[in-house]
Short mmCIF file of C-alpha atoms in Angstrom, two decimals:
data_model
loop_
_atom_site.label_atom_id
_atom_site.label_comp_id
_atom_site.label_asym_id
_atom_site.label_seq_id
_atom_site.Cartn_x
_atom_site.Cartn_y
_atom_site.Cartn_z
CA UNK A 821 176.82 -234.35 135.93
CA UNK A 822 175.03 -236.77 138.24
CA UNK A 823 176.62 -240.12 137.42
CA UNK A 824 176.81 -242.80 140.10
CA UNK A 825 180.28 -244.25 140.68
CA UNK A 826 180.62 -247.87 139.61
CA UNK A 827 184.12 -248.57 140.88
CA UNK A 828 186.66 -246.67 142.94
CA UNK A 829 190.38 -246.04 142.65
CA UNK A 830 192.87 -245.13 145.35
CA UNK A 831 195.75 -242.66 145.09
CA UNK A 832 198.44 -242.48 147.76
CA UNK A 833 199.52 -238.83 147.87
CA UNK A 834 201.38 -236.52 150.24
CA UNK A 835 197.92 -235.03 150.91
CA UNK A 836 196.72 -238.46 152.10
CA UNK A 837 194.94 -241.48 150.74
CA UNK A 838 192.47 -240.24 148.14
CA UNK A 839 189.46 -242.34 147.12
CA UNK A 840 188.39 -241.52 143.55
CA UNK A 841 185.78 -242.93 141.18
CA UNK A 842 185.87 -244.26 137.66
CA UNK A 843 183.62 -242.68 135.07
CA UNK A 844 183.85 -244.18 131.62
CA UNK A 845 187.24 -243.33 130.12
CA UNK A 846 188.46 -241.28 133.07
CA UNK A 847 189.08 -241.50 136.80
CA UNK A 848 187.83 -238.53 138.80
CA UNK A 849 189.09 -237.41 142.19
CA UNK A 850 186.78 -234.50 142.97
CA UNK A 851 186.18 -232.06 145.80
CA UNK A 852 189.63 -232.30 147.41
CA UNK A 853 190.33 -229.46 149.82
CA UNK A 854 193.76 -227.95 149.11
CA UNK A 855 193.70 -225.05 151.58
CA UNK A 856 191.75 -223.59 154.44
CA UNK A 857 190.85 -220.06 155.46
CA UNK A 858 188.30 -218.26 157.53
CA UNK A 859 186.32 -215.47 155.87
CA UNK A 860 188.56 -212.64 154.62
CA UNK A 861 191.70 -214.52 155.65
CA UNK A 862 194.76 -215.59 153.66
CA UNK A 863 194.67 -219.33 152.82
CA UNK A 864 197.02 -221.83 154.39
CA UNK A 865 197.78 -225.31 153.01
CA UNK A 866 195.44 -228.10 154.00
CA UNK A 867 197.41 -230.47 156.27
CA UNK A 868 197.76 -234.11 155.22
CA UNK A 869 194.71 -236.17 156.13
CA UNK A 870 194.94 -238.91 158.73
CA UNK A 871 191.91 -240.70 157.32
CA UNK A 872 191.15 -241.53 153.66
CA UNK A 873 189.78 -238.59 151.68
CA UNK A 874 186.47 -239.30 149.98
CA UNK A 875 186.93 -237.59 146.61
CA UNK A 876 183.75 -238.85 144.94
CA UNK A 877 181.59 -235.70 145.22
CA UNK A 878 181.84 -232.54 143.11
CA UNK A 879 183.66 -229.51 144.48
CA UNK A 880 181.20 -227.00 145.93
CA UNK A 881 180.99 -223.61 144.22
CA UNK A 882 181.69 -220.33 145.95
CA UNK A 883 178.30 -218.75 146.81
CA UNK A 884 176.93 -216.64 143.97
CA UNK A 885 173.77 -215.31 142.42
CA UNK A 886 173.54 -216.80 138.95
CA UNK A 887 169.79 -216.81 138.45
CA UNK A 888 168.63 -216.48 134.85
CA UNK A 889 171.46 -214.19 133.83
CA UNK A 890 173.49 -213.88 130.67
CA UNK A 891 175.51 -217.06 131.27
CA UNK A 892 172.38 -219.16 131.72
CA UNK A 893 170.86 -217.50 128.66
CA UNK A 894 173.91 -218.60 126.65
CA UNK A 895 174.79 -221.98 128.21
CA UNK A 896 171.39 -223.14 129.42
CA UNK A 897 171.48 -225.91 132.03
CA UNK A 898 175.17 -226.54 131.31
CA UNK A 899 176.06 -223.38 133.24
CA UNK A 900 176.04 -224.58 136.85
CA UNK A 901 173.80 -227.60 137.11
CA UNK A 902 173.01 -228.39 140.73
CA UNK A 903 176.19 -227.21 142.41
CA UNK A 904 176.11 -226.70 146.18
CA UNK A 905 177.79 -223.69 147.77
CA UNK A 906 180.65 -223.23 150.24
CA UNK A 907 182.24 -219.84 150.92
CA UNK A 908 185.43 -221.64 151.98
CA UNK A 909 185.84 -222.60 148.35
CA UNK A 910 189.37 -224.00 148.16
CA UNK A 911 188.95 -227.28 146.26
CA UNK A 912 190.60 -229.10 143.39
CA UNK A 913 189.30 -231.92 141.21
CA UNK A 914 191.72 -234.17 139.32
CA UNK A 915 190.73 -236.05 136.16
CA UNK A 916 193.03 -238.80 134.84
CA UNK A 917 192.81 -241.20 131.84
CA UNK A 918 191.41 -244.50 133.06
CA UNK A 919 194.08 -246.46 131.17
CA UNK A 920 197.06 -244.50 132.46
CA UNK A 921 200.08 -246.76 132.82
CA UNK A 922 201.96 -246.75 136.13
CA UNK A 923 205.14 -245.53 134.41
CA UNK A 924 203.48 -242.61 132.56
CA UNK A 925 204.16 -239.00 133.51
CA UNK A 926 201.44 -237.07 131.69
CA UNK A 927 201.23 -233.32 130.98
CA UNK A 928 199.17 -231.46 133.56
CA UNK A 929 196.61 -228.79 132.64
CA UNK A 930 195.30 -226.67 135.53
CA UNK A 931 191.93 -225.07 134.71
CA UNK A 932 190.93 -221.68 136.18
CA UNK A 933 187.26 -221.05 135.44
CA UNK A 934 185.88 -217.68 134.39
CA UNK A 935 182.79 -215.72 135.33
CA UNK A 936 183.87 -212.10 136.02
CA UNK A 937 185.25 -213.24 139.38
CA UNK A 938 181.68 -213.45 140.72
CA UNK A 939 180.12 -216.59 139.20
CA UNK A 940 181.14 -220.00 137.90
CA UNK A 941 182.46 -223.25 139.31
CA UNK A 942 185.30 -225.60 138.48
CA UNK A 943 183.04 -228.67 138.47
CA UNK A 944 180.12 -227.08 136.64
CA UNK A 945 178.78 -229.28 133.80
CA UNK A 946 180.09 -226.79 131.20
CA UNK A 947 183.66 -227.37 132.45
CA UNK A 948 183.68 -231.18 132.40
CA UNK A 949 187.22 -232.09 131.17
CA UNK A 950 186.58 -235.80 130.52
CA UNK A 951 186.84 -235.57 126.72
CA UNK A 952 190.05 -233.51 126.88
CA UNK A 953 191.60 -235.98 129.32
CA UNK A 954 190.56 -239.17 127.53
CA UNK A 955 191.35 -238.03 123.98
CA UNK A 956 194.60 -236.21 124.66
CA UNK A 957 196.01 -238.23 127.58
CA UNK A 958 196.56 -235.31 129.90
CA UNK A 959 195.77 -234.81 133.56
CA UNK A 960 193.39 -231.92 134.24
CA UNK A 961 193.18 -230.22 137.63
CA UNK A 962 190.12 -227.97 138.01
CA UNK A 963 190.46 -225.24 140.66
CA UNK A 964 187.67 -223.78 142.78
CA UNK A 965 188.51 -220.46 144.43
CA UNK A 966 186.80 -217.66 146.34
CA UNK A 967 184.78 -215.17 144.28
CA UNK A 968 183.36 -211.67 144.64
CA UNK A 969 183.50 -210.14 148.11
CA UNK A 970 184.71 -213.44 149.51
CA UNK A 971 187.86 -213.37 147.38
CA UNK A 972 188.52 -210.17 145.46
CA UNK A 973 188.12 -206.92 147.35
CA UNK A 974 190.34 -205.56 150.10
CA UNK A 975 192.27 -202.49 151.16
CA UNK A 976 195.31 -204.38 152.41
CA UNK A 977 194.79 -203.04 155.94
CA UNK A 978 191.35 -203.92 157.21
CA UNK A 979 190.89 -206.78 154.74
CA UNK A 980 193.48 -208.56 152.59
CA UNK A 981 193.16 -208.15 148.83
CA UNK A 982 193.59 -210.85 146.18
CA UNK A 983 192.42 -213.75 148.36
CA UNK A 984 191.06 -215.62 145.35
CA UNK A 985 194.40 -215.25 143.57
CA UNK A 986 196.17 -216.54 146.69
CA UNK A 987 193.79 -219.51 146.62
CA UNK A 988 194.95 -220.28 143.07
CA UNK A 989 198.61 -220.12 144.10
CA UNK A 990 197.96 -222.56 146.95
CA UNK A 991 196.23 -224.85 144.44
CA UNK A 992 199.29 -224.75 142.18
CA UNK A 993 201.49 -225.61 145.16
CA UNK A 994 199.18 -228.53 145.94
CA UNK A 995 199.63 -229.68 142.34
CA UNK A 996 203.42 -229.60 142.70
CA UNK A 997 203.27 -231.70 145.86
CA UNK A 998 200.68 -234.23 144.76
CA UNK A 999 200.22 -234.52 141.02
CA UNK A 1000 202.93 -237.13 140.46
CA UNK A 1001 200.82 -239.52 142.54
CA UNK A 1002 198.09 -239.18 139.88
CA UNK A 1003 200.52 -239.81 137.02
CA UNK A 1004 201.04 -236.14 136.20
CA UNK A 1005 204.39 -234.52 135.49
CA UNK A 1006 204.97 -231.62 137.91
CA UNK A 1007 207.57 -230.23 135.49
CA UNK A 1008 205.01 -230.00 132.67
CA UNK A 1009 202.21 -227.90 134.18
CA UNK A 1010 200.14 -225.62 131.95
CA UNK A 1011 197.71 -223.17 133.57
CA UNK A 1012 194.75 -222.30 131.36
CA UNK A 1013 191.67 -220.19 131.88
CA UNK A 1014 188.98 -218.29 130.03
CA UNK A 1015 187.59 -214.78 130.57
CA UNK A 1016 188.28 -213.87 134.22
CA UNK A 1017 190.10 -217.19 134.40
CA UNK A 1018 192.33 -216.07 131.53
CA UNK A 1019 192.94 -212.77 133.29
CA UNK A 1020 193.85 -214.70 136.44
CA UNK A 1021 196.39 -216.74 134.48
CA UNK A 1022 198.02 -213.51 133.25
CA UNK A 1023 198.09 -212.05 136.76
CA UNK A 1024 199.58 -215.27 138.16
CA UNK A 1025 202.48 -214.77 135.76
CA UNK A 1026 203.27 -211.52 137.63
CA UNK A 1027 202.58 -212.75 141.17
CA UNK A 1028 205.07 -213.41 143.94
CA UNK A 1029 205.62 -217.02 144.92
CA UNK A 1030 204.85 -218.69 141.58
CA UNK A 1031 208.35 -219.47 140.33
CA UNK A 1032 208.47 -223.08 139.19
CA UNK A 1033 204.76 -223.72 139.67
CA UNK A 1034 203.90 -223.80 135.95
CA UNK A 1035 205.75 -223.90 132.65
CA UNK A 1036 203.12 -222.80 130.16
CA UNK A 1037 200.02 -220.62 130.11
CA UNK A 1038 196.96 -220.49 127.87
CA UNK A 1039 195.14 -217.17 128.20
CA UNK A 1040 191.67 -217.37 126.65
CA UNK A 1041 189.57 -214.25 126.04
CA UNK A 1042 191.03 -212.34 128.96
CA UNK A 1043 189.56 -208.82 129.34
CA UNK A 1044 193.03 -207.32 129.73
CA UNK A 1045 191.82 -204.02 128.29
CA UNK A 1046 189.83 -203.21 131.45
CA UNK A 1047 192.18 -204.44 134.20
CA UNK A 1048 194.16 -201.20 134.56
CA UNK A 1049 193.29 -197.89 136.25
CA UNK A 1050 190.91 -199.55 138.71
CA UNK A 1051 192.23 -198.12 141.98
CA UNK A 1052 189.41 -195.59 142.42
CA UNK A 1053 186.80 -198.20 141.45
CA UNK A 1054 188.08 -200.62 144.08
CA UNK A 1055 188.40 -197.88 146.70
CA UNK A 1056 184.77 -196.86 146.16
CA UNK A 1057 183.67 -200.49 146.26
CA UNK A 1058 185.56 -201.14 149.49
CA UNK A 1059 184.05 -198.04 151.10
CA UNK A 1060 180.60 -199.36 150.16
CA UNK A 1061 181.32 -202.80 151.59
CA UNK A 1062 183.53 -202.21 154.62
CA UNK A 1063 180.61 -202.91 156.94
CA UNK A 1064 180.46 -206.54 155.82
CA UNK A 1065 181.91 -208.52 158.71
CA UNK A 1066 183.11 -212.05 159.24
CA UNK A 1067 179.82 -212.72 161.04
CA UNK A 1068 177.51 -211.56 158.22
CA UNK A 1069 175.41 -214.25 156.58
CA UNK A 1070 176.27 -215.42 153.08
CA UNK A 1071 173.08 -213.83 151.77
CA UNK A 1072 174.02 -210.51 153.38
CA UNK A 1073 177.45 -210.63 151.74
CA UNK A 1074 175.93 -211.39 148.34
CA UNK A 1075 173.37 -208.59 148.74
CA UNK A 1076 176.11 -206.02 149.39
CA UNK A 1077 178.14 -207.43 146.51
CA UNK A 1078 175.22 -207.09 144.13
CA UNK A 1079 174.52 -203.51 145.23
CA UNK A 1080 177.96 -202.39 144.04
CA UNK A 1081 177.56 -203.57 140.45
CA UNK A 1082 175.37 -202.61 137.52
CA UNK A 1083 174.63 -199.54 135.42
CA UNK A 1084 175.44 -197.01 138.15
CA UNK A 1085 178.96 -198.36 138.56
CA UNK A 1086 179.50 -198.45 134.78
CA UNK A 1087 178.36 -194.85 134.37
CA UNK A 1088 180.68 -193.74 137.16
CA UNK A 1089 183.78 -195.80 136.33
CA UNK A 1090 183.43 -196.75 132.65
CA UNK A 1091 184.44 -200.04 131.04
CA UNK A 1092 186.43 -201.36 134.06
CA UNK A 1093 183.13 -201.66 135.96
CA UNK A 1094 182.01 -204.34 133.49
CA UNK A 1095 184.23 -206.60 135.64
CA UNK A 1096 184.03 -204.86 138.99
CA UNK A 1097 185.83 -207.52 141.01
CA UNK A 1098 189.27 -208.83 140.22
CA UNK A 1099 192.95 -208.84 141.23
CA UNK A 1100 194.27 -205.59 142.71
CA UNK A 1101 197.73 -204.34 141.79
CA UNK A 1102 199.97 -203.11 144.58
CA UNK A 1103 198.60 -205.66 147.04
CA UNK A 1104 200.25 -208.99 147.80
CA UNK A 1105 201.04 -211.00 145.73
CA UNK A 1106 200.90 -208.50 142.83
CA UNK A 1107 203.31 -205.65 142.04
CA UNK A 1108 202.19 -202.05 141.69
CA UNK A 1109 200.40 -201.35 138.43
CA UNK A 1110 203.25 -199.24 137.04
CA UNK A 1111 205.66 -202.16 137.58
CA UNK A 1112 203.61 -205.09 136.29
CA UNK A 1113 204.83 -204.82 132.69
CA UNK A 1114 208.42 -205.00 133.86
CA UNK A 1115 207.66 -208.06 135.98
CA UNK A 1116 205.98 -209.79 133.03
CA UNK A 1117 209.05 -208.99 130.92
CA UNK A 1118 211.43 -210.35 133.55
CA UNK A 1119 209.59 -213.67 133.60
CA UNK A 1120 208.94 -214.02 129.88
CA UNK A 1121 211.62 -216.67 129.38
CA UNK A 1122 210.16 -218.80 132.18
CA UNK A 1123 206.65 -219.32 130.77
CA UNK A 1124 205.52 -220.12 127.23
CA UNK A 1125 202.23 -218.46 126.30
CA UNK A 1126 199.30 -219.17 123.99
CA UNK A 1127 196.96 -216.18 124.06
CA UNK A 1128 193.95 -215.24 121.97
CA UNK A 1129 190.34 -214.28 121.58
CA UNK A 1130 187.10 -214.93 119.74
CA UNK A 1131 186.48 -212.67 116.75
CA UNK A 1132 183.15 -211.31 118.06
CA UNK A 1133 183.79 -211.44 121.82
CA UNK A 1134 181.58 -208.48 122.74
CA UNK A 1135 178.48 -209.85 120.99
CA UNK A 1136 178.11 -212.15 124.03
CA UNK A 1137 177.08 -209.03 125.96
CA UNK A 1138 175.44 -206.87 123.28
CA UNK A 1139 173.12 -209.75 122.34
CA UNK A 1140 171.70 -209.55 125.88
CA UNK A 1141 171.06 -205.79 125.94
CA UNK A 1142 167.54 -204.73 125.04
CA UNK A 1143 167.55 -202.17 122.26
CA UNK A 1144 171.11 -202.95 121.21
CA UNK A 1145 170.36 -206.60 120.36
CA UNK A 1146 167.57 -205.52 118.00
CA UNK A 1147 169.79 -203.10 116.11
CA UNK A 1148 170.56 -205.56 113.25
CA UNK A 1149 166.85 -205.55 112.34
CA UNK A 1150 166.98 -201.85 111.45
CA UNK A 1151 166.83 -201.60 107.64
CA UNK A 1152 169.94 -200.77 105.62
CA UNK A 1153 172.37 -199.68 108.34
CA UNK A 1154 171.34 -201.59 111.46
CA UNK A 1155 173.51 -204.67 111.03
CA UNK A 1156 176.55 -202.64 110.01
CA UNK A 1157 176.21 -200.37 113.06
CA UNK A 1158 175.77 -203.37 115.34
CA UNK A 1159 178.87 -205.14 114.02
CA UNK A 1160 180.86 -201.92 114.28
CA UNK A 1161 179.89 -201.65 117.97
CA UNK A 1162 180.79 -205.31 118.55
CA UNK A 1163 184.21 -204.89 116.95
CA UNK A 1164 185.00 -201.67 118.79
CA UNK A 1165 184.14 -203.20 122.17
CA UNK A 1166 186.00 -206.40 121.32
CA UNK A 1167 189.16 -204.44 120.51
CA UNK A 1168 188.86 -202.22 123.59
CA UNK A 1169 188.26 -205.01 126.08
CA UNK A 1170 190.08 -208.00 124.58
CA UNK A 1171 192.12 -207.98 121.41
CA UNK A 1172 194.35 -204.90 121.59
CA UNK A 1173 195.64 -205.65 125.09
CA UNK A 1174 196.09 -209.36 124.34
CA UNK A 1175 198.10 -208.53 121.24
CA UNK A 1176 200.30 -206.16 123.27
CA UNK A 1177 200.76 -208.89 125.89
CA UNK A 1178 202.02 -211.35 123.28
CA UNK A 1179 204.30 -208.81 121.60
CA UNK A 1180 205.83 -207.72 124.90
CA UNK A 1181 206.38 -211.35 125.89
CA UNK A 1182 208.21 -212.14 122.64
CA UNK A 1183 210.23 -208.91 122.75
CA UNK A 1184 211.43 -209.88 126.24
CA UNK A 1185 212.71 -213.21 124.93
CA UNK A 1186 209.74 -215.42 125.70
CA UNK A 1187 207.70 -217.61 123.39
CA UNK A 1188 204.13 -216.53 122.67
CA UNK A 1189 201.71 -217.80 120.05
CA UNK A 1190 198.34 -216.21 119.33
CA UNK A 1191 195.00 -217.53 118.14
CA UNK A 1192 191.69 -216.19 116.87
CA UNK A 1193 188.48 -218.24 117.07
CA UNK A 1194 185.86 -217.43 114.45
CA UNK A 1195 183.49 -220.32 115.12
CA UNK A 1196 179.76 -220.80 115.27
CA UNK A 1197 176.67 -221.06 113.12
CA UNK A 1198 176.67 -218.55 110.26
CA UNK A 1199 174.42 -215.52 110.82
CA UNK A 1200 173.72 -216.59 114.40
CA UNK A 1201 173.91 -213.69 116.90
CA UNK A 1202 176.24 -215.80 119.09
CA UNK A 1203 178.66 -216.60 116.27
CA UNK A 1204 182.27 -216.41 117.56
CA UNK A 1205 181.25 -214.70 120.81
CA UNK A 1206 182.89 -214.70 124.22
CA UNK A 1207 182.80 -218.24 125.73
CA UNK A 1208 182.23 -220.04 122.39
CA UNK A 1209 185.44 -221.98 123.06
CA UNK A 1210 183.99 -223.53 126.23
CA UNK A 1211 181.60 -226.04 124.55
CA UNK A 1212 184.45 -227.00 122.20
CA UNK A 1213 186.91 -227.76 125.00
CA UNK A 1214 184.62 -229.22 127.64
CA UNK A 1215 181.46 -231.18 128.24
CA UNK A 1216 179.54 -233.70 126.16
CA UNK A 1217 176.79 -233.43 123.52
CA UNK A 1218 174.32 -234.41 126.24
CA UNK A 1219 175.51 -231.61 128.54
CA UNK A 1220 175.27 -229.02 125.77
CA UNK A 1221 171.95 -230.19 124.31
CA UNK A 1222 169.69 -227.17 123.92
CA UNK A 1223 172.34 -224.59 124.82
CA UNK A 1224 171.64 -221.35 122.90
CA UNK A 1225 175.32 -220.87 122.07
CA UNK A 1226 175.22 -224.05 119.92
CA UNK A 1227 171.83 -223.39 118.35
CA UNK A 1228 171.81 -224.01 114.61
CA UNK A 1229 175.20 -225.71 114.56
CA UNK A 1230 175.60 -229.20 113.14
CA UNK A 1231 176.26 -231.57 116.05
CA UNK A 1232 178.75 -233.74 114.15
CA UNK A 1233 180.69 -230.70 113.00
CA UNK A 1234 180.74 -229.32 116.55
CA UNK A 1235 182.07 -232.65 117.85
CA UNK A 1236 184.80 -232.74 115.18
CA UNK A 1237 185.81 -229.12 115.79
CA UNK A 1238 185.90 -229.77 119.53
CA UNK A 1239 188.36 -232.62 119.05
CA UNK A 1240 190.54 -230.35 116.91
CA UNK A 1241 190.63 -227.52 119.46
CA UNK A 1242 191.32 -229.94 122.32
CA UNK A 1243 194.25 -231.34 120.34
CA UNK A 1244 195.69 -227.85 119.76
CA UNK A 1245 195.47 -227.01 123.45
CA UNK A 1246 196.96 -230.35 124.55
CA UNK A 1247 199.75 -230.18 121.96
CA UNK A 1248 200.74 -226.82 123.40
CA UNK A 1249 200.67 -228.28 126.92
CA UNK A 1250 202.90 -231.15 125.78
CA UNK A 1251 205.41 -229.36 123.57
CA UNK A 1252 204.78 -225.62 123.67
CA UNK A 1253 204.95 -223.56 120.52
CA UNK A 1254 207.12 -225.57 118.12
CA UNK A 1255 207.39 -223.13 115.18
CA UNK A 1256 210.73 -221.40 114.49
CA UNK A 1257 211.55 -218.47 116.74
CA UNK A 1258 211.05 -216.02 113.88
CA UNK A 1259 207.49 -217.26 113.34
CA UNK A 1260 205.42 -216.23 116.39
CA UNK A 1261 202.36 -217.81 114.79
CA UNK A 1262 198.72 -216.91 114.59
CA UNK A 1263 196.31 -219.83 114.83
CA UNK A 1264 192.97 -219.17 113.13
CA UNK A 1265 190.21 -221.54 114.21
CA UNK A 1266 187.00 -221.46 112.19
#
């Protein structure tokens, strides 16, 4: 995403005078700092600016080591583009329809990006919300937050835990204070996220200090099956990283972070180590693990939920594992064994826990709809895998050109299906789940 602004727009907000740029059918105000914090410190709100805020550059990404990993192998150049890094990664970007009328109060959708809490960026090319905004007449706020050691590992004594989650809460508070100035309705905020971003949305529903910050939640492919029983994992990780100081270089922090992940951690701690970093129960702002279900139940009536998964989530990972990925080529039984493994991992990590989440929410008096995405080119190894919803919701055909996850799929069909999925998401943000109370609903998207 390297377009040159042709005209600018000005928004007068409590945060200050914000200078945005027009880009086709949308207006973008990007790279706005919403909070500030030194390394390993709790964020505080960014004070109002005395001078105009230049919001014409993309939000920097939290430092990370993406390299040629699994995300790049799936998304290609759409993954990160040419994002710059900033460990003080508290930024929001606001995207608004260019033809918004002054009297309009549009639904607001706050995007929390995924990436196992160690990679990703709100303003990465793969997360461009322009089509969603222009087609569905919503305001999208994309949140950048601290990742990895910078944001998700602490003992609560020597280093605060959940700093990245606290960043997200400050971003939601910024939205409440400022979004009306962009034509958004602060009473119609939907938080949505995928993968770790979906998990973050679920954890925000249990966090202190979020009452009134959002009305609806879309939880996409959250690995809720591996977010429990992680206390020993996090204790071991903190013991291995306690020497990282506020004066260490970014590269030193990333080197320590990388040393704590991988096969050794998985063998020692099992499936939870597939997402080593993440929110920690029992540390502010989250309740203890044995109380989180009760907190979710107590708040069920306050937040409407759309939660779901892709039918072959785990194939995103198994397709990248040497030996396992070649299993379908084994005569007679290979493909059946491979699909059995994919389904077992998908249930263990994603579907069973998500289904329980929805059922608990409805039982407690809340509204929760579910969806299953079974989309992609037939017989393609990345059919209906984890992240397949991202190119449907975000980006442009140009951004996704050559991406392996869309290989073999008809471009016109992909464009049509993308419009359909964006409409479903935006309809939920506008009106919630509108079926009768005795029909919880299961949306199947193929």
